[in-house]
Structures are given as C-alpha cells and as structure tokens.
C-alpha cells in the first residue's frame, strides 16, 4: 500500500484510518448516502408509458457458486486502474459472500479493490470492504465509514491506494484476499496477502450470515449511470475483454471456498454471468498452478455496446 511504502506507521494499540475530509463529503452525490452503494432505485419512465427505469445500472462479469453452505472464500485478484468516466460511477473487483434474498434482506460481505472518484477523489485502485444486511438500503457501508467492521491490524489501511498496478502487455500484480467464518465466535474475518488479518465483521451484524453463506461470487462490477444517454465508457478490470488473456485482460486465480471445518476447497459447479457480454465478459479456466481461474472485464461502450 502506498501510505506504508512512504514510511507511514501506527503506534501500538492503534489502527490506520483514512481521514474523511470535507472535500470527500462534498463530492457525495447524496449526503445521506455517503459511503454507501447507490440503491437500485426504480422510477417511472418520464414518457408516462408505465415502464420502470433504473437510475443506476449495475453490470457484472462474475463467477459464482451456490447450492451449498459456505463459510468463506479465497482468491488472488489482479490489480489494475480502470478508467471511470463519470464522477458518480465506480469500477471494482471483489469477492462477495452472500445470503438472503436480493429483494430486501440480502446479507453480503464484500472485499476487493475499486476505483471510485466520488468516494476517494482520485482514480487509484484502493483496497475496500463493504457489508449490508438489507440489500444496500439502510445498513452497512464502505470501509470504516460506519460502525460494523472491526479493524485489528495496524499495518493495512482500508481505503488506501494499492501499488504497484498491472499494465497492458507489462508486469502483472495481484493481491490475495480471504474471508472466513470463525467457528468459535461466528465472526467473519478478512485476510489480506499471506496471513495478515485485517479485522472482522461481527456475527451480530447479520441475520442470514449469522449461520453461513448460501452463495459466493468473484468478479467485477461497474455502475452505468447513463448520464450521457448512452452506455458508459467506464472500464472493468483492465478495460479489455476476457479473450485477450494474460497481460492484457484482468484475472482472478486460485479460487476456493471455505467449508464448516475451515478447509479450503476447489469450486464445485461454477456458474458464469456477464450481464452485458458485449460490454464486459468473463471466461473461466483451470490449470495446476492457478487452480480455478477466470479472465473478465471490458471497455464499456463500443460498437457492440452502444
């Protein structure tokens, strides 16, 4: 992390917290939603023909597993700095640990990297966490912007820029992340890199996730605000489609889930989902070094994605 590389450190018994400035708050689209993902609001089409129109379109290129009881997930995430072309859009790559229904009582734990000009005021990929227990409506937030996630590590700053970053046809960099449930106390722990415990989401925050997850998801997500009336040029991953492969497309590798006894297991019966494959797509693979992996991402608006 950049703050650490430049000699930053914390006294014993304290943790690094990214300072929220007046500028940060003033950048927010809606003050009361500062630090939260935009709600997938539906509004009536202004033409009056009764169609529902979504203010914010979330688009994904992901791999997921469901149908079992999951107690965590682990992967290595390739780090890039995708272009985000609207100040209220973002581009992220993350792990989701999910339970509940997507309509109103969705419980999720999320961790990864994101580029969010609204949240951070720049275009750097930053390490982030998120949680919600009511499908992003009122509970939960990014990082430490509300109470919930308990940080225990004084060397990792949540919300700090990640460096170095991957480059097209150049060197590739990735970060290791693992989320898993402590069988004794029921808390969900987050590990960054090899063995660095960042902190935990207490069990009492959740309803469904108090016991286990019913779905684990890996991949990319962008917000398309359609502020120009057309699809956004905001990139996902490296900004290149999955078919370009290593050094050009972004990847997740060594995908695993965690079982009730804290064993790491390979993924069973994976599903691939690309909401708009002409804008962002996903392709999976498997080998002995990377285990289960996939490439994903895309440029957003192009000839086939108007």
mmCIF file of C-alpha atoms in Angstrom:
data_model
loop_
_atom_site.group_PDB
_atom_site.id
_atom_site.type_symbol
_atom_site.label_atom_id
_atom_site.label_comp_id
_atom_site.label_asym_id
_atom_site.label_seq_id
_atom_site.Cartn_x
_atom_site.Cartn_y
_atom_site.Cartn_z
ATOM 1 C CA UNK A 1 0.000 0.000 0.000
ATOM 2 C CA UNK A 2 1.274 3.462 -0.915
ATOM 3 C CA UNK A 3 0.946 5.078 2.536
ATOM 4 C CA UNK A 4 3.033 2.252 4.030
ATOM 5 C CA UNK A 5 5.657 2.406 1.261
ATOM 6 C CA UNK A 6 6.222 6.088 2.061
ATOM 7 C CA UNK A 7 7.097 5.285 5.681
ATOM 8 C CA UNK A 8 3.677 5.500 7.337
ATOM 9 C CA UNK A 9 3.169 3.508 10.534
ATOM 10 C CA UNK A 10 0.870 3.433 13.568
ATOM 11 C CA UNK A 11 1.704 3.292 17.290
ATOM 12 C CA UNK A 12 0.876 0.053 19.067
ATOM 13 C CA UNK A 13 -2.778 -0.216 20.041
ATOM 14 C CA UNK A 14 -3.969 1.991 17.148
ATOM 15 C CA UNK A 15 -5.065 1.279 13.571
ATOM 16 C CA UNK A 16 -4.689 3.380 10.410
ATOM 17 C CA UNK A 17 -7.931 5.041 9.290
ATOM 18 C CA UNK A 18 -8.211 7.013 6.074
ATOM 19 C CA UNK A 19 -9.224 10.540 7.083
ATOM 20 C CA UNK A 20 -12.602 11.658 5.731
ATOM 21 C CA UNK A 21 -12.275 15.297 4.689
ATOM 22 C CA UNK A 22 -14.848 17.994 3.984
ATOM 23 C CA UNK A 23 -13.982 17.615 0.281
ATOM 24 C CA UNK A 24 -14.843 13.897 0.439
ATOM 25 C CA UNK A 25 -18.282 14.607 1.882
ATOM 26 C CA UNK A 26 -19.000 17.481 -0.525
ATOM 27 C CA UNK A 27 -18.248 15.199 -3.502
ATOM 28 C CA UNK A 28 -21.040 12.842 -2.476
ATOM 29 C CA UNK A 29 -23.994 12.647 -4.840
ATOM 30 C CA UNK A 30 -26.358 12.428 -1.854
ATOM 31 C CA UNK A 31 -25.054 13.336 1.575
ATOM 32 C CA UNK A 32 -27.134 10.792 3.485
ATOM 33 C CA UNK A 33 -25.856 8.053 1.131
ATOM 34 C CA UNK A 34 -22.171 8.966 1.625
ATOM 35 C CA UNK A 35 -20.129 5.798 1.964
ATOM 36 C CA UNK A 36 -22.922 3.547 0.644
ATOM 37 C CA UNK A 37 -23.519 1.933 -2.716
ATOM 38 C CA UNK A 38 -26.235 3.634 -4.782
ATOM 39 C CA UNK A 39 -29.621 1.953 -4.306
ATOM 40 C CA UNK A 40 -31.012 0.258 -7.377
ATOM 41 C CA UNK A 41 -33.999 2.672 -7.351
ATOM 42 C CA UNK A 42 -36.768 2.184 -9.866
ATOM 43 C CA UNK A 43 -38.624 5.243 -11.123
ATOM 44 C CA UNK A 44 -41.407 5.729 -13.624
ATOM 45 C CA UNK A 45 -40.388 6.444 -17.201
ATOM 46 C CA UNK A 46 -40.987 10.166 -17.815
ATOM 47 C CA UNK A 47 -42.765 9.386 -21.094
ATOM 48 C CA UNK A 48 -45.650 8.124 -18.985
ATOM 49 C CA UNK A 49 -45.919 4.741 -20.714
ATOM 50 C CA UNK A 50 -45.582 2.907 -17.421
ATOM 51 C CA UNK A 51 -42.089 1.474 -17.987
ATOM 52 C CA UNK A 52 -39.798 1.253 -14.985
ATOM 53 C CA UNK A 53 -36.377 2.840 -15.459
ATOM 54 C CA UNK A 54 -33.438 2.177 -13.175
ATOM 55 C CA UNK A 55 -31.385 5.228 -12.097
ATOM 56 C CA UNK A 56 -28.238 3.176 -11.621
ATOM 57 C CA UNK A 57 -27.484 0.137 -13.742
ATOM 58 C CA UNK A 58 -25.093 -2.274 -12.070
ATOM 59 C CA UNK A 59 -23.280 -4.521 -14.528
ATOM 60 C CA UNK A 60 -21.303 -7.610 -13.600
ATOM 61 C CA UNK A 61 -18.902 -10.124 -15.080
ATOM 62 C CA UNK A 62 -18.638 -12.779 -12.390
ATOM 63 C CA UNK A 63 -18.177 -16.410 -11.461
ATOM 64 C CA UNK A 64 -20.343 -17.769 -8.647
ATOM 65 C CA UNK A 65 -21.223 -20.943 -6.773
ATOM 66 C CA UNK A 66 -24.397 -21.661 -4.825
ATOM 67 C CA UNK A 67 -26.423 -24.588 -3.543
ATOM 68 C CA UNK A 68 -24.200 -25.442 -0.565
ATOM 69 C CA UNK A 69 -23.311 -23.963 2.813
ATOM 70 C CA UNK A 70 -20.244 -21.730 2.536
ATOM 71 C CA UNK A 71 -18.103 -20.424 5.366
ATOM 72 C CA UNK A 72 -15.774 -18.224 3.350
ATOM 73 C CA UNK A 73 -13.896 -17.664 0.100
ATOM 74 C CA UNK A 74 -10.342 -17.052 -1.085
ATOM 75 C CA UNK A 75 -8.766 -15.768 -4.312
ATOM 76 C CA UNK A 76 -5.937 -13.734 -5.837
ATOM 77 C CA UNK A 77 -7.169 -10.577 -7.604
ATOM 78 C CA UNK A 78 -5.248 -8.952 -10.467
ATOM 79 C CA UNK A 79 -4.951 -5.176 -9.753
ATOM 80 C CA UNK A 80 -5.495 -2.545 -12.466
ATOM 81 C CA UNK A 81 -6.539 1.111 -12.653
ATOM 82 C CA UNK A 82 -9.585 1.044 -14.961
ATOM 83 C CA UNK A 83 -10.848 4.361 -16.304
ATOM 84 C CA UNK A 84 -14.048 5.603 -14.644
ATOM 85 C CA UNK A 85 -15.599 8.251 -16.896
ATOM 86 C CA UNK A 86 -18.383 9.649 -14.692
ATOM 87 C CA UNK A 87 -17.733 11.045 -11.178
ATOM 88 C CA UNK A 88 -20.646 9.045 -9.712
ATOM 89 C CA UNK A 89 -19.684 5.711 -11.270
ATOM 90 C CA UNK A 90 -17.179 3.170 -9.992
ATOM 91 C CA UNK A 91 -15.346 0.080 -11.171
ATOM 92 C CA UNK A 92 -14.476 -2.676 -8.721
ATOM 93 C CA UNK A 93 -13.217 -6.224 -8.487
ATOM 94 C CA UNK A 94 -14.164 -8.179 -5.397
ATOM 95 C CA UNK A 95 -15.283 -11.278 -3.538
ATOM 96 C CA UNK A 96 -18.917 -11.422 -2.367
ATOM 97 C CA UNK A 97 -20.051 -13.718 0.481
ATOM 98 C CA UNK A 98 -23.854 -13.735 0.236
ATOM 99 C CA UNK A 99 -27.010 -14.981 1.947
ATOM 100 C CA UNK A 100 -30.674 -13.951 1.908
ATOM 101 C CA UNK A 101 -32.869 -12.669 -0.915
ATOM 102 C CA UNK A 102 -31.751 -9.973 -3.344
ATOM 103 C CA UNK A 103 -35.018 -8.047 -2.893
ATOM 104 C CA UNK A 104 -34.948 -6.833 0.708
ATOM 105 C CA UNK A 105 -32.945 -8.857 3.239
ATOM 106 C CA UNK A 106 -29.730 -9.583 1.344
ATOM 107 C CA UNK A 107 -26.721 -10.074 3.647
ATOM 108 C CA UNK A 108 -23.362 -9.543 1.944
ATOM 109 C CA UNK A 109 -19.726 -9.262 2.938
ATOM 110 C CA UNK A 110 -17.538 -7.779 0.207
ATOM 111 C CA UNK A 111 -13.814 -7.074 -0.165
ATOM 112 C CA UNK A 112 -11.545 -6.212 -3.067
ATOM 113 C CA UNK A 113 -10.215 -3.175 -4.906
ATOM 114 C CA UNK A 114 -12.129 -0.322 -6.507
ATOM 115 C CA UNK A 115 -11.699 2.915 -8.439
ATOM 116 C CA UNK A 116 -14.284 5.433 -7.172
ATOM 117 C CA UNK A 117 -13.733 9.146 -7.885
ATOM 118 C CA UNK A 118 -16.769 10.053 -5.759
ATOM 119 C CA UNK A 119 -15.559 8.183 -2.695
ATOM 120 C CA UNK A 120 -11.814 8.888 -2.877
ATOM 121 C CA UNK A 121 -11.391 11.889 -5.197
ATOM 122 C CA UNK A 122 -8.911 10.138 -7.495
ATOM 123 C CA UNK A 123 -8.504 7.306 -9.991
ATOM 124 C CA UNK A 124 -6.300 4.927 -7.971
ATOM 125 C CA UNK A 125 -7.394 1.352 -7.209
ATOM 126 C CA UNK A 126 -7.996 1.173 -3.461
ATOM 127 C CA UNK A 127 -8.430 -1.730 -1.064
ATOM 128 C CA UNK A 128 -12.004 -1.698 0.273
ATOM 129 C CA UNK A 129 -14.566 -3.585 2.327
ATOM 130 C CA UNK A 130 -18.382 -3.430 2.330
ATOM 131 C CA UNK A 131 -21.309 -5.036 4.113
ATOM 132 C CA UNK A 132 -25.113 -4.809 4.201
ATOM 133 C CA UNK A 133 -27.968 -6.759 5.793
ATOM 134 C CA UNK A 134 -30.907 -5.220 3.908
ATOM 135 C CA UNK A 135 -29.919 -5.298 0.211
ATOM 136 C CA UNK A 136 -27.949 -1.995 0.395
ATOM 137 C CA UNK A 137 -30.924 0.034 1.606
ATOM 138 C CA UNK A 138 -30.056 1.423 5.057
ATOM 139 C CA UNK A 139 -27.430 -0.806 6.700
ATOM 140 C CA UNK A 140 -23.738 -1.114 6.001
ATOM 141 C CA UNK A 141 -21.145 0.979 4.193
ATOM 142 C CA UNK A 142 -17.706 1.050 2.636
ATOM 143 C CA UNK A 143 -14.622 0.597 4.778
ATOM 144 C CA UNK A 144 -14.888 2.243 8.199
ATOM 145 C CA UNK A 145 -17.391 4.953 7.204
ATOM 146 C CA UNK A 146 -19.968 3.497 9.593
ATOM 147 C CA UNK A 147 -19.711 1.198 12.585
ATOM 148 C CA UNK A 148 -19.618 -2.504 11.714
ATOM 149 C CA UNK A 149 -16.265 -3.813 10.504
ATOM 150 C CA UNK A 150 -13.759 -4.059 13.369
ATOM 151 C CA UNK A 151 -10.185 -3.415 12.243
ATOM 152 C CA UNK A 152 -7.446 -5.183 14.216
ATOM 153 C CA UNK A 153 -4.366 -4.652 12.008
ATOM 154 C CA UNK A 154 -2.197 -1.524 12.240
ATOM 155 C CA UNK A 155 -0.251 -2.112 9.012
ATOM 156 C CA UNK A 156 -3.115 -2.280 6.484
ATOM 157 C CA UNK A 157 -5.193 0.835 5.784
ATOM 158 C CA UNK A 158 -8.654 0.164 4.378
ATOM 159 C CA UNK A 159 -9.327 2.664 1.604
ATOM 160 C CA UNK A 160 -5.609 3.098 0.844
ATOM 161 C CA UNK A 161 -4.283 3.038 -2.712
ATOM 162 C CA UNK A 162 -2.703 -0.218 -3.903
ATOM 163 C CA UNK A 163 0.676 -0.066 -5.608
ATOM 164 C CA UNK A 164 2.138 -1.284 -7.934
ATOM 165 C CA UNK A 165 -0.603 -1.850 -10.511
ATOM 166 C CA UNK A 166 -0.691 -4.050 -13.589
ATOM 167 C CA UNK A 167 -0.064 -2.632 -17.054
ATOM 168 C CA UNK A 168 -1.157 -3.752 -20.527
ATOM 169 C CA UNK A 169 1.474 -6.121 -22.001
ATOM 170 C CA UNK A 170 3.574 -5.288 -18.906
ATOM 171 C CA UNK A 171 4.116 -6.678 -15.414
ATOM 172 C CA UNK A 172 1.134 -8.133 -13.598
ATOM 173 C CA UNK A 173 0.354 -7.695 -9.891
ATOM 174 C CA UNK A 174 -2.302 -9.318 -7.735
ATOM 175 C CA UNK A 175 -3.448 -9.290 -4.118
ATOM 176 C CA UNK A 176 -4.597 -12.266 -2.055
ATOM 177 C CA UNK A 177 -7.857 -11.965 -0.107
ATOM 178 C CA UNK A 178 -9.693 -14.436 2.103
ATOM 179 C CA UNK A 179 -12.922 -14.110 4.074
ATOM 180 C CA UNK A 180 -13.813 -16.875 6.508
ATOM 181 C CA UNK A 181 -16.049 -17.538 9.489
ATOM 182 C CA UNK A 182 -14.500 -18.182 12.881
ATOM 183 C CA UNK A 183 -16.279 -21.342 14.151
ATOM 184 C CA UNK A 184 -15.865 -20.353 17.810
ATOM 185 C CA UNK A 185 -17.284 -16.804 17.880
ATOM 186 C CA UNK A 186 -19.038 -16.729 14.498
ATOM 187 C CA UNK A 187 -17.298 -13.558 13.291
ATOM 188 C CA UNK A 188 -16.309 -13.209 9.610
ATOM 189 C CA UNK A 189 -12.570 -12.468 9.324
ATOM 190 C CA UNK A 190 -10.718 -10.785 6.460
ATOM 191 C CA UNK A 191 -7.145 -11.697 5.487
ATOM 192 C CA UNK A 192 -5.037 -9.572 3.137
ATOM 193 C CA UNK A 193 -1.946 -11.022 1.437
ATOM 194 C CA UNK A 194 -0.388 -14.011 3.165
ATOM 195 C CA UNK A 195 -1.550 -14.198 6.747
ATOM 196 C CA UNK A 196 -2.258 -10.523 7.524
ATOM 197 C CA UNK A 197 -5.539 -10.405 9.453
ATOM 198 C CA UNK A 198 -7.188 -7.048 8.735
ATOM 199 C CA UNK A 199 -10.181 -7.397 11.065
ATOM 200 C CA UNK A 200 -13.660 -8.896 11.207
ATOM 201 C CA UNK A 201 -17.365 -8.351 10.677
ATOM 202 C CA UNK A 202 -19.068 -9.294 13.985
ATOM 203 C CA UNK A 203 -21.688 -12.049 13.768
ATOM 204 C CA UNK A 204 -24.356 -9.822 15.385
ATOM 205 C CA UNK A 205 -24.397 -7.502 12.328
ATOM 206 C CA UNK A 206 -26.144 -10.157 10.262
ATOM 207 C CA UNK A 207 -29.311 -12.205 10.081
ATOM 208 C CA UNK A 208 -28.714 -14.861 7.391
ATOM 209 C CA UNK A 209 -24.919 -14.679 7.529
ATOM 210 C CA UNK A 210 -25.033 -15.365 11.245
ATOM 211 C CA UNK A 211 -25.004 -19.053 10.302
ATOM 212 C CA UNK A 212 -23.423 -19.397 6.844
ATOM 213 C CA UNK A 213 -23.428 -18.105 3.264
ATOM 214 C CA UNK A 214 -25.525 -19.631 0.504
ATOM 215 C CA UNK A 215 -23.574 -18.082 -2.391
ATOM 216 C CA UNK A 216 -20.005 -16.970 -3.100
ATOM 217 C CA UNK A 217 -19.245 -14.689 -6.025
ATOM 218 C CA UNK A 218 -15.993 -13.438 -7.591
ATOM 219 C CA UNK A 219 -15.534 -10.803 -10.292
ATOM 220 C CA UNK A 220 -16.119 -7.280 -11.494
ATOM 221 C CA UNK A 221 -18.897 -4.728 -11.069
ATOM 222 C CA UNK A 222 -19.404 -1.265 -12.557
ATOM 223 C CA UNK A 223 -22.129 1.337 -12.263
ATOM 224 C CA UNK A 224 -23.519 2.667 -15.544
ATOM 225 C CA UNK A 225 -25.322 5.923 -14.764
ATOM 226 C CA UNK A 226 -26.120 6.580 -18.454
ATOM 227 C CA UNK A 227 -25.523 10.257 -17.726
ATOM 228 C CA UNK A 228 -24.968 10.930 -21.443
ATOM 229 C CA UNK A 229 -27.962 8.829 -22.519
ATOM 230 C CA UNK A 230 -25.651 6.087 -23.832
ATOM 231 C CA UNK A 231 -23.658 3.295 -22.204
ATOM 232 C CA UNK A 232 -20.730 4.487 -20.099
ATOM 233 C CA UNK A 233 -17.103 4.206 -21.220
ATOM 234 C CA UNK A 234 -16.194 3.153 -17.653
ATOM 235 C CA UNK A 235 -13.870 0.148 -17.855
ATOM 236 C CA UNK A 236 -13.993 -3.083 -15.865
ATOM 237 C CA UNK A 237 -10.784 -4.886 -14.916
ATOM 238 C CA UNK A 238 -8.069 -3.890 -17.391
ATOM 239 C CA UNK A 239 -10.583 -2.390 -19.811
ATOM 240 C CA UNK A 240 -10.040 -5.341 -22.164
ATOM 241 C CA UNK A 241 -12.212 -8.372 -22.858
ATOM 242 C CA UNK A 242 -11.528 -11.773 -21.296
ATOM 243 C CA UNK A 243 -10.417 -13.318 -24.603
ATOM 244 C CA UNK A 244 -7.193 -11.284 -24.684
ATOM 245 C CA UNK A 245 -5.742 -13.392 -21.856
ATOM 246 C CA UNK A 246 -2.724 -12.899 -19.610
ATOM 247 C CA UNK A 247 -1.028 -9.499 -19.546
ATOM 248 C CA UNK A 248 -3.947 -7.841 -21.298
ATOM 249 C CA UNK A 249 -7.115 -8.976 -19.549
ATOM 250 C CA UNK A 250 -7.697 -8.882 -15.780
ATOM 251 C CA UNK A 251 -7.912 -12.177 -13.857
ATOM 252 C CA UNK A 252 -8.882 -13.888 -10.614
ATOM 253 C CA UNK A 253 -6.882 -17.011 -9.794
ATOM 254 C CA UNK A 254 -6.749 -19.803 -7.210
ATOM 255 C CA UNK A 255 -10.460 -19.550 -6.415
ATOM 256 C CA UNK A 256 -11.511 -21.527 -3.340
ATOM 257 C CA UNK A 257 -14.360 -21.732 -0.847
ATOM 258 C CA UNK A 258 -14.198 -22.492 2.880
ATOM 259 C CA UNK A 259 -16.229 -25.313 4.478
ATOM 260 C CA UNK A 260 -17.629 -25.644 8.038
ATOM 261 C CA UNK A 261 -14.342 -27.095 9.298
ATOM 262 C CA UNK A 262 -12.226 -24.263 7.810
ATOM 263 C CA UNK A 263 -10.933 -26.410 4.940
ATOM 264 C CA UNK A 264 -10.184 -24.695 1.628
ATOM 265 C CA UNK A 265 -11.984 -26.435 -1.242
ATOM 266 C CA UNK A 266 -11.950 -26.030 -5.018
ATOM 267 C CA UNK A 267 -15.120 -24.611 -6.579
ATOM 268 C CA UNK A 268 -17.842 -27.091 -7.500
ATOM 269 C CA UNK A 269 -20.236 -26.495 -10.439
ATOM 270 C CA UNK A 270 -19.330 -22.878 -11.173
ATOM 271 C CA UNK A 271 -21.671 -20.518 -12.980
ATOM 272 C CA UNK A 272 -20.536 -17.641 -15.207
ATOM 273 C CA UNK A 273 -22.594 -14.481 -15.539
ATOM 274 C CA UNK A 274 -21.967 -11.450 -17.759
ATOM 275 C CA UNK A 275 -24.954 -9.083 -17.673
ATOM 276 C CA UNK A 276 -23.890 -7.371 -20.928
ATOM 277 C CA UNK A 277 -21.246 -9.563 -22.626
ATOM 278 C CA UNK A 278 -20.777 -7.048 -25.458
ATOM 279 C CA UNK A 279 -19.627 -4.519 -22.841
ATOM 280 C CA UNK A 280 -17.888 -6.784 -20.262
ATOM 281 C CA UNK A 281 -17.386 -10.550 -20.412
ATOM 282 C CA UNK A 282 -15.923 -13.485 -18.479
ATOM 283 C CA UNK A 283 -14.089 -16.756 -19.366
ATOM 284 C CA UNK A 284 -13.017 -19.449 -16.936
ATOM 285 C CA UNK A 285 -10.139 -21.910 -16.963
ATOM 286 C CA UNK A 286 -8.250 -24.367 -14.780
ATOM 287 C CA UNK A 287 -4.613 -25.465 -14.524
ATOM 288 C CA UNK A 288 -2.227 -26.877 -11.930
ATOM 289 C CA UNK A 289 -0.610 -23.547 -10.974
ATOM 290 C CA UNK A 290 -3.614 -21.197 -10.972
ATOM 291 C CA UNK A 291 -6.207 -23.795 -9.972
ATOM 292 C CA UNK A 292 -9.616 -22.435 -10.936
ATOM 293 C CA UNK A 293 -9.236 -19.013 -12.566
ATOM 294 C CA UNK A 294 -11.031 -16.663 -14.931
ATOM 295 C CA UNK A 295 -10.431 -13.596 -17.061
ATOM 296 C CA UNK A 296 -13.058 -10.869 -17.084
ATOM 297 C CA UNK A 297 -13.727 -7.227 -17.938
ATOM 298 C CA UNK A 298 -14.125 -4.954 -20.903
ATOM 299 C CA UNK A 299 -14.110 -1.391 -22.227
ATOM 300 C CA UNK A 300 -17.747 -0.498 -21.697
ATOM 301 C CA UNK A 301 -19.178 1.443 -24.595
ATOM 302 C CA UNK A 302 -18.037 0.241 -28.027
ATOM 303 C CA UNK A 303 -19.575 -0.584 -31.415
ATOM 304 C CA UNK A 304 -21.331 -3.661 -30.000
ATOM 305 C CA UNK A 305 -22.230 -1.954 -26.695
ATOM 306 C CA UNK A 306 -23.993 1.319 -27.659
#
